[in-house]
Tab-separated table of N, CA and C in Angstrom:
chain	number	residue	atom	x	y	z
A	1	UNK	N	26.934	3.121	105.888
A	1	UNK	CA	26.915	4.258	105.207
A	1	UNK	C	27.627	3.963	103.934
A	2	UNK	N	28.647	3.063	104.191
A	2	UNK	CA	29.420	2.912	102.873
A	2	UNK	C	28.733	1.978	101.992
A	3	UNK	N	27.905	1.172	102.404
A	3	UNK	CA	27.118	0.380	101.612
A	3	UNK	C	26.011	1.175	100.762
A	4	UNK	N	25.443	2.091	101.613
A	4	UNK	CA	24.577	3.031	100.944
A	4	UNK	C	25.169	3.770	99.850
A	5	UNK	N	26.335	4.240	100.052
A	5	UNK	CA	27.020	5.022	99.040
A	5	UNK	C	27.389	4.123	98.046
A	6	UNK	N	27.793	3.045	98.103
A	6	UNK	CA	28.255	2.041	97.035
A	6	UNK	C	26.817	1.824	96.232
A	7	UNK	N	25.807	1.655	97.007
A	7	UNK	CA	24.433	1.367	96.115
A	7	UNK	C	24.021	2.559	95.460
A	8	UNK	N	24.284	3.736	95.960
A	8	UNK	CA	23.973	4.894	95.238
A	8	UNK	C	24.832	5.011	93.979
A	9	UNK	N	26.180	4.714	94.148
A	9	UNK	CA	27.166	4.751	93.031
A	9	UNK	C	26.517	3.772	91.852
A	10	UNK	N	26.197	2.458	92.208
A	10	UNK	CA	25.766	1.473	91.296
A	10	UNK	C	24.527	1.997	90.576
A	11	UNK	N	23.558	2.786	91.490
A	11	UNK	CA	22.380	3.102	90.751
A	11	UNK	C	22.573	4.162	89.830
A	12	UNK	N	23.594	5.129	90.351
A	12	UNK	CA	23.946	6.281	89.391
A	12	UNK	C	24.670	5.760	88.126
A	13	UNK	N	25.469	4.821	88.182
A	13	UNK	CA	26.150	4.255	87.026
A	13	UNK	C	25.031	3.523	86.151
A	14	UNK	N	23.962	2.892	86.724
A	14	UNK	CA	22.965	2.263	85.993
A	14	UNK	C	22.212	3.499	85.487
A	15	UNK	N	21.947	4.561	86.035
A	15	UNK	CA	20.939	5.550	85.372
A	15	UNK	C	21.921	6.326	84.284
A	16	UNK	N	23.224	6.346	84.549
A	16	UNK	CA	24.045	6.909	83.611
A	16	UNK	C	24.094	6.084	82.265
A	17	UNK	N	24.228	4.683	82.422
A	17	UNK	CA	24.024	3.863	81.235
A	17	UNK	C	22.746	4.099	80.557
A	18	UNK	N	21.701	3.930	81.371
A	18	UNK	CA	20.411	4.166	80.815
A	18	UNK	C	20.201	5.529	80.161
A	19	UNK	N	20.939	6.600	80.664
A	19	UNK	CA	20.893	7.869	80.049
A	19	UNK	C	21.677	7.830	78.812
A	20	UNK	N	22.710	7.200	78.601
A	20	UNK	CA	23.515	7.224	77.666
A	20	UNK	C	22.732	6.361	76.444
A	21	UNK	N	22.100	5.273	76.821
A	21	UNK	CA	21.270	4.528	75.873
A	21	UNK	C	20.061	5.277	75.323
A	22	UNK	N	19.420	6.091	76.205
A	22	UNK	CA	18.212	6.991	75.797
A	22	UNK	C	18.830	8.026	74.811
A	23	UNK	N	19.856	8.634	75.112
A	23	UNK	CA	20.372	9.572	74.184
A	23	UNK	C	20.748	8.992	72.867
A	24	UNK	N	21.391	7.849	72.922
A	24	UNK	CA	21.592	7.223	71.547
A	24	UNK	C	20.322	7.079	70.840
A	25	UNK	N	19.303	6.366	71.559
A	25	UNK	CA	18.021	6.219	70.806
A	25	UNK	C	17.381	7.601	70.425
A	26	UNK	N	17.472	8.569	71.226
A	26	UNK	CA	17.041	9.770	70.563
A	26	UNK	C	17.585	10.327	69.580
A	27	UNK	N	18.928	10.028	69.396
A	27	UNK	CA	19.760	10.516	68.258
A	27	UNK	C	19.303	9.616	66.991
A	28	UNK	N	19.147	8.460	67.157
A	28	UNK	CA	18.759	7.541	66.189
A	28	UNK	C	17.360	7.931	65.502
A	29	UNK	N	16.357	8.168	66.551
A	29	UNK	CA	15.088	8.701	66.133
A	29	UNK	C	15.221	10.082	65.344
A	30	UNK	N	16.131	10.792	65.845
A	30	UNK	CA	16.109	12.142	64.941
A	30	UNK	C	16.798	11.798	63.594
A	31	UNK	N	17.644	10.960	63.439
A	31	UNK	CA	18.033	10.406	62.174
A	31	UNK	C	16.970	9.913	61.372
A	32	UNK	N	16.322	9.221	61.771
A	32	UNK	CA	15.233	8.515	61.127
A	32	UNK	C	14.239	9.553	60.764
A	33	UNK	N	13.834	10.569	61.649
A	33	UNK	CA	12.968	11.550	61.232
A	33	UNK	C	13.389	12.498	60.334
A	34	UNK	N	14.732	12.944	60.237
A	34	UNK	CA	15.209	13.678	59.295
A	34	UNK	C	15.172	12.951	57.823
A	35	UNK	N	15.420	11.535	58.010
A	35	UNK	CA	15.430	10.812	56.652
A	35	UNK	C	14.011	10.798	56.118
A	36	UNK	N	12.962	10.514	57.199
A	36	UNK	CA	11.543	10.602	56.769
A	36	UNK	C	11.219	11.708	56.173
A	37	UNK	N	11.576	12.928	56.764
A	37	UNK	CA	11.154	14.253	56.128
A	37	UNK	C	11.785	14.416	54.738
A	38	UNK	N	13.012	13.956	54.563
A	38	UNK	CA	13.619	14.099	53.264
A	38	UNK	C	12.880	13.060	52.276
A	39	UNK	N	12.594	11.801	52.679
A	39	UNK	CA	11.701	11.022	51.928
A	39	UNK	C	10.322	11.648	51.468
A	40	UNK	N	9.727	12.243	52.447
A	40	UNK	CA	8.340	12.803	52.323
A	40	UNK	C	8.778	14.051	51.121
A	41	UNK	N	9.676	14.788	51.360
A	41	UNK	CA	9.774	15.830	50.283
A	41	UNK	C	9.818	15.162	49.061
A	42	UNK	N	10.687	14.152	48.835
A	42	UNK	CA	10.993	13.429	47.558
A	42	UNK	C	9.648	12.953	46.955
A	43	UNK	N	8.793	12.285	47.908
A	43	UNK	CA	7.441	11.752	47.584
A	43	UNK	C	6.456	12.846	46.972
A	44	UNK	N	6.541	14.143	47.628
A	44	UNK	CA	5.796	15.198	47.415
A	44	UNK	C	6.166	15.749	45.999
A	45	UNK	N	7.430	15.623	45.748
A	45	UNK	CA	8.057	16.244	44.444
A	45	UNK	C	7.481	15.253	43.347
A	46	UNK	N	7.670	13.720	43.748
A	46	UNK	CA	7.374	12.984	42.778
A	46	UNK	C	5.885	12.908	42.438
A	47	UNK	N	4.926	13.131	43.431
A	47	UNK	CA	3.503	13.310	43.218
A	47	UNK	C	3.194	14.364	42.372
A	48	UNK	N	3.960	15.428	42.595
A	48	UNK	CA	3.805	16.769	41.709
A	48	UNK	C	4.123	16.386	40.326
A	49	UNK	N	5.319	15.682	40.108
A	49	UNK	CA	5.651	15.488	38.829
A	49	UNK	C	4.638	14.609	38.004
A	50	UNK	N	4.226	13.643	38.694
A	50	UNK	CA	3.147	12.623	38.145
A	50	UNK	C	1.899	13.321	37.807
A	51	UNK	N	1.474	14.446	38.520
A	51	UNK	CA	0.230	15.035	38.431
A	51	UNK	C	0.466	15.927	37.062
A	52	UNK	N	1.611	16.577	37.075
A	52	UNK	CA	1.903	17.334	35.879
A	52	UNK	C	1.907	16.389	34.611
A	53	UNK	N	2.573	15.344	34.832
A	53	UNK	CA	2.638	14.508	33.623
A	53	UNK	C	1.091	14.035	33.140
A	54	UNK	N	0.519	13.897	34.154
A	54	UNK	CA	-0.940	13.301	33.800
A	54	UNK	C	-1.727	14.537	33.232
A	55	UNK	N	-1.632	15.657	33.741
A	55	UNK	CA	-2.067	16.888	33.103
A	55	UNK	C	-1.718	17.095	31.691
A	56	UNK	N	-0.360	17.038	31.374
A	56	UNK	CA	0.051	17.043	30.091
A	56	UNK	C	-0.465	15.938	29.202
A	57	UNK	N	-0.338	14.733	29.720
A	57	UNK	CA	-1.083	13.764	28.828
A	57	UNK	C	-2.341	13.854	28.579
A	58	UNK	N	-3.232	14.382	29.666
A	58	UNK	CA	-4.703	14.689	29.329
A	58	UNK	C	-4.635	15.876	28.161
A	59	UNK	N	-3.968	16.831	28.455
A	59	UNK	CA	-3.886	18.032	27.445
A	59	UNK	C	-3.558	17.480	26.011
A	60	UNK	N	-2.636	16.510	26.006
A	60	UNK	CA	-2.193	15.945	24.595
A	60	UNK	C	-3.521	15.178	24.125
A	61	UNK	N	-4.045	14.290	25.016
A	61	UNK	CA	-5.301	13.541	24.544
A	61	UNK	C	-6.262	14.526	23.892
A	62	UNK	N	-6.540	15.575	24.590
A	62	UNK	CA	-7.577	16.559	24.101
A	62	UNK	C	-7.061	17.315	22.903
A	63	UNK	N	-5.913	17.542	22.800
A	63	UNK	CA	-5.420	18.075	21.556
A	63	UNK	C	-5.558	17.091	20.493
A	64	UNK	N	-5.161	15.822	20.657
A	64	UNK	CA	-5.402	14.779	19.574
A	64	UNK	C	-6.756	14.706	19.152
A	65	UNK	N	-7.560	14.462	20.077
A	65	UNK	CA	-9.070	14.534	19.958
A	65	UNK	C	-9.429	15.834	19.052
A	66	UNK	N	-9.110	16.787	19.323
A	66	UNK	CA	-9.554	18.127	18.662
A	66	UNK	C	-8.975	17.825	17.140
A	67	UNK	N	-7.856	17.581	17.001
A	67	UNK	CA	-7.177	17.408	15.698
A	67	UNK	C	-7.942	16.347	14.888
A	68	UNK	N	-7.987	15.038	15.518
A	68	UNK	CA	-8.897	14.093	14.876
A	68	UNK	C	-10.321	14.584	14.372
A	69	UNK	N	-10.848	15.280	15.291
A	69	UNK	CA	-12.254	15.832	14.933
A	69	UNK	C	-12.198	16.750	13.835
A	70	UNK	N	-10.987	17.636	13.820
A	70	UNK	CA	-10.885	18.652	12.687
A	70	UNK	C	-10.599	18.112	11.499
A	71	UNK	N	-9.850	16.879	11.486
A	71	UNK	CA	-9.559	16.083	10.337
A	71	UNK	C	-11.017	15.330	9.907
A	72	UNK	N	-11.637	14.836	10.877
A	72	UNK	CA	-12.938	14.220	10.415
A	72	UNK	C	-13.905	15.199	9.726
A	73	UNK	N	-13.986	16.414	10.325
A	73	UNK	CA	-14.940	17.515	9.631
A	73	UNK	C	-14.259	17.607	8.316
A	74	UNK	N	-13.148	17.863	7.974
A	74	UNK	CA	-12.501	18.196	6.757
A	74	UNK	C	-12.827	17.138	5.657
A	75	UNK	N	-12.679	15.846	6.248
A	75	UNK	CA	-13.121	14.557	5.366
A	75	UNK	C	-14.507	14.692	5.007
A	76	UNK	N	-15.513	14.991	6.016
A	76	UNK	CA	-16.807	15.200	5.707
A	76	UNK	C	-16.868	16.216	4.693
A	77	UNK	N	-16.466	17.280	4.868
A	77	UNK	CA	-16.611	18.335	3.822
A	77	UNK	C	-16.095	18.197	2.602
A	78	UNK	N	-15.024	17.436	2.466
A	78	UNK	CA	-14.627	16.999	1.025
A	78	UNK	C	-15.525	16.055	0.540
A	79	UNK	N	-15.897	15.030	1.206
A	79	UNK	CA	-16.987	14.050	0.803
A	79	UNK	C	-18.233	14.805	0.298
A	80	UNK	N	-18.845	15.807	0.977
A	80	UNK	CA	-19.893	16.402	0.553
A	80	UNK	C	-19.639	17.225	-0.705
A	81	UNK	N	-18.506	17.944	-0.773
A	81	UNK	CA	-18.053	18.608	-1.842
A	81	UNK	C	-17.979	17.668	-3.197
A	82	UNK	N	-17.379	16.550	-2.950
A	82	UNK	CA	-17.411	15.556	-4.139
A	82	UNK	C	-18.588	15.082	-4.573
A	83	UNK	N	-19.520	14.746	-3.618
A	83	UNK	CA	-20.962	14.466	-3.943
A	83	UNK	C	-21.516	15.579	-4.590
A	84	UNK	N	-21.538	16.777	-4.377
A	84	UNK	CA	-22.083	17.878	-5.071
A	84	UNK	C	-21.399	18.124	-6.515
A	85	UNK	N	-20.148	17.779	-6.634
A	85	UNK	CA	-19.447	17.799	-7.950
A	85	UNK	C	-19.983	16.624	-8.839
A	86	UNK	N	-20.383	15.540	-8.254
A	86	UNK	CA	-20.837	14.264	-9.058
A	86	UNK	C	-22.224	14.854	-9.558
A	87	UNK	N	-23.059	15.462	-8.649
A	87	UNK	CA	-24.283	15.798	-8.993
A	87	UNK	C	-24.268	16.871	-10.257
A	88	UNK	N	-23.351	17.747	-10.151
A	88	UNK	CA	-23.166	18.683	-11.204
A	88	UNK	C	-22.633	18.200	-12.512
A	89	UNK	N	-21.814	17.129	-12.281
A	89	UNK	CA	-21.178	16.442	-13.443
A	89	UNK	C	-22.331	15.596	-14.209
A	90	UNK	N	-23.077	14.987	-13.335
A	90	UNK	CA	-24.357	14.282	-13.950
A	90	UNK	C	-25.117	15.097	-14.522
A	91	UNK	N	-25.587	16.189	-13.866
A	91	UNK	CA	-26.377	17.274	-14.554
A	91	UNK	C	-25.916	17.830	-15.934
A	92	UNK	N	-24.587	17.926	-15.815
A	92	UNK	CA	-24.016	18.488	-17.254
A	92	UNK	C	-23.993	17.540	-18.315
A	93	UNK	N	-23.761	16.132	-17.833
A	93	UNK	CA	-23.716	15.192	-18.763
A	93	UNK	C	-25.144	14.915	-19.383
A	94	UNK	N	-26.169	15.069	-18.624
A	94	UNK	CA	-27.586	14.975	-18.932
A	94	UNK	C	-27.973	16.155	-19.862
A	95	UNK	N	-27.587	17.352	-19.568
A	95	UNK	CA	-27.584	18.420	-20.322
A	95	UNK	C	-27.086	18.328	-21.663
A	96	UNK	N	-25.770	17.649	-21.675
A	96	UNK	CA	-25.018	17.680	-23.178
A	96	UNK	C	-25.842	16.577	-23.919
A	97	UNK	N	-26.318	15.505	-23.128
A	97	UNK	CA	-27.023	14.531	-23.989
A	97	UNK	C	-28.436	15.059	-24.587
A	98	UNK	N	-28.885	15.674	-23.685
A	98	UNK	CA	-30.177	16.469	-24.243
A	98	UNK	C	-30.092	17.498	-25.229
A	99	UNK	N	-29.123	18.263	-25.221
A	99	UNK	CA	-28.613	19.065	-26.322
A	99	UNK	C	-28.337	18.170	-27.674
A	100	UNK	N	-27.724	17.050	-27.450
A	100	UNK	CA	-27.402	16.228	-28.601
A	100	UNK	C	-28.600	15.706	-29.133
A	101	UNK	N	-29.500	15.116	-28.354
A	101	UNK	CA	-30.752	14.677	-28.672
A	101	UNK	C	-31.547	15.791	-29.469
A	102	UNK	N	-31.499	17.042	-29.097
A	102	UNK	CA	-32.312	18.279	-29.614
A	102	UNK	C	-31.497	18.474	-31.108
A	103	UNK	N	-30.276	18.491	-31.356
A	103	UNK	CA	-29.808	18.770	-32.547
A	103	UNK	C	-30.008	17.555	-33.362
A	104	UNK	N	-30.072	16.211	-32.928
A	104	UNK	CA	-30.432	15.122	-33.707
A	104	UNK	C	-31.897	15.190	-34.318
A	105	UNK	N	-32.832	15.713	-33.425
A	105	UNK	CA	-34.257	15.879	-33.831
A	105	UNK	C	-34.302	17.057	-34.782
A	106	UNK	N	-33.540	18.003	-34.545
A	106	UNK	CA	-33.550	19.256	-35.556
A	106	UNK	C	-33.198	18.782	-36.945
A	107	UNK	N	-32.111	17.823	-36.913
A	107	UNK	CA	-31.631	17.504	-38.129
A	107	UNK	C	-32.548	16.481	-38.747
A	108	UNK	N	-33.184	15.535	-38.080
A	108	UNK	CA	-34.212	14.666	-38.692
A	108	UNK	C	-35.333	15.583	-39.280
A	109	UNK	N	-35.801	16.623	-38.449
A	109	UNK	CA	-36.836	17.429	-38.974
A	109	UNK	C	-36.463	18.106	-40.363
A	110	UNK	N	-35.303	18.643	-40.272
A	110	UNK	CA	-34.810	19.402	-41.592
A	110	UNK	C	-34.838	18.384	-42.735
A	111	UNK	N	-34.300	17.231	-42.222
A	111	UNK	CA	-34.194	16.092	-43.297
A	111	UNK	C	-35.696	15.680	-43.864
A	112	UNK	N	-36.459	15.492	-42.885
A	112	UNK	CA	-37.978	15.231	-43.222
A	112	UNK	C	-38.442	16.344	-44.045
A	113	UNK	N	-38.360	17.593	-43.630
A	113	UNK	CA	-38.808	18.699	-44.540
A	113	UNK	C	-38.267	18.771	-46.007
A	114	UNK	N	-36.880	18.411	-46.043
A	114	UNK	CA	-36.259	18.538	-47.183
A	114	UNK	C	-36.748	17.224	-48.067
A	115	UNK	N	-36.962	16.074	-47.501
A	115	UNK	CA	-37.375	14.833	-48.189
A	115	UNK	C	-38.914	15.121	-48.700
A	116	UNK	N	-39.732	15.802	-47.663
A	116	UNK	CA	-41.185	16.121	-47.973
A	116	UNK	C	-41.182	16.954	-49.404
A	117	UNK	N	-40.203	17.974	-49.392
A	117	UNK	CA	-40.070	18.980	-50.351
A	117	UNK	C	-39.747	18.231	-51.775
A	118	UNK	N	-38.888	17.271	-51.452
A	118	UNK	CA	-38.429	16.594	-52.783
A	118	UNK	C	-39.569	15.636	-53.402
A	119	UNK	N	-40.319	15.007	-52.405
A	119	UNK	CA	-41.440	14.230	-52.744
A	119	UNK	C	-42.579	15.142	-53.578
A	120	UNK	N	-42.583	16.326	-53.031
A	120	UNK	CA	-43.680	17.063	-53.833
A	120	UNK	C	-43.119	17.624	-55.096
């Protein structure tokens, strides 16, 4: 009976040691779980921040594209306006030259009439 009691004590001590080890392992796992949950929250926050940054970057790129497109349109409008002005300038220059030729012809006609009158 004493041997059985001693055996039971040893088994009880072993199970107590195993129980303490298991409790320690459970506590370590809880600590790891808490740390993993904190890490997960941090990663979720980082993903959210990166997503916002990408969205902001995309918005900036779209704004830049719109701005460049607006500048390009203005440039095209100015080039067309300059082309129109060149056409008008060329037309005005031709009209001035034509007027000068007309005046010259009128002078020549008057001079011819005057010379013809002198000849008679």
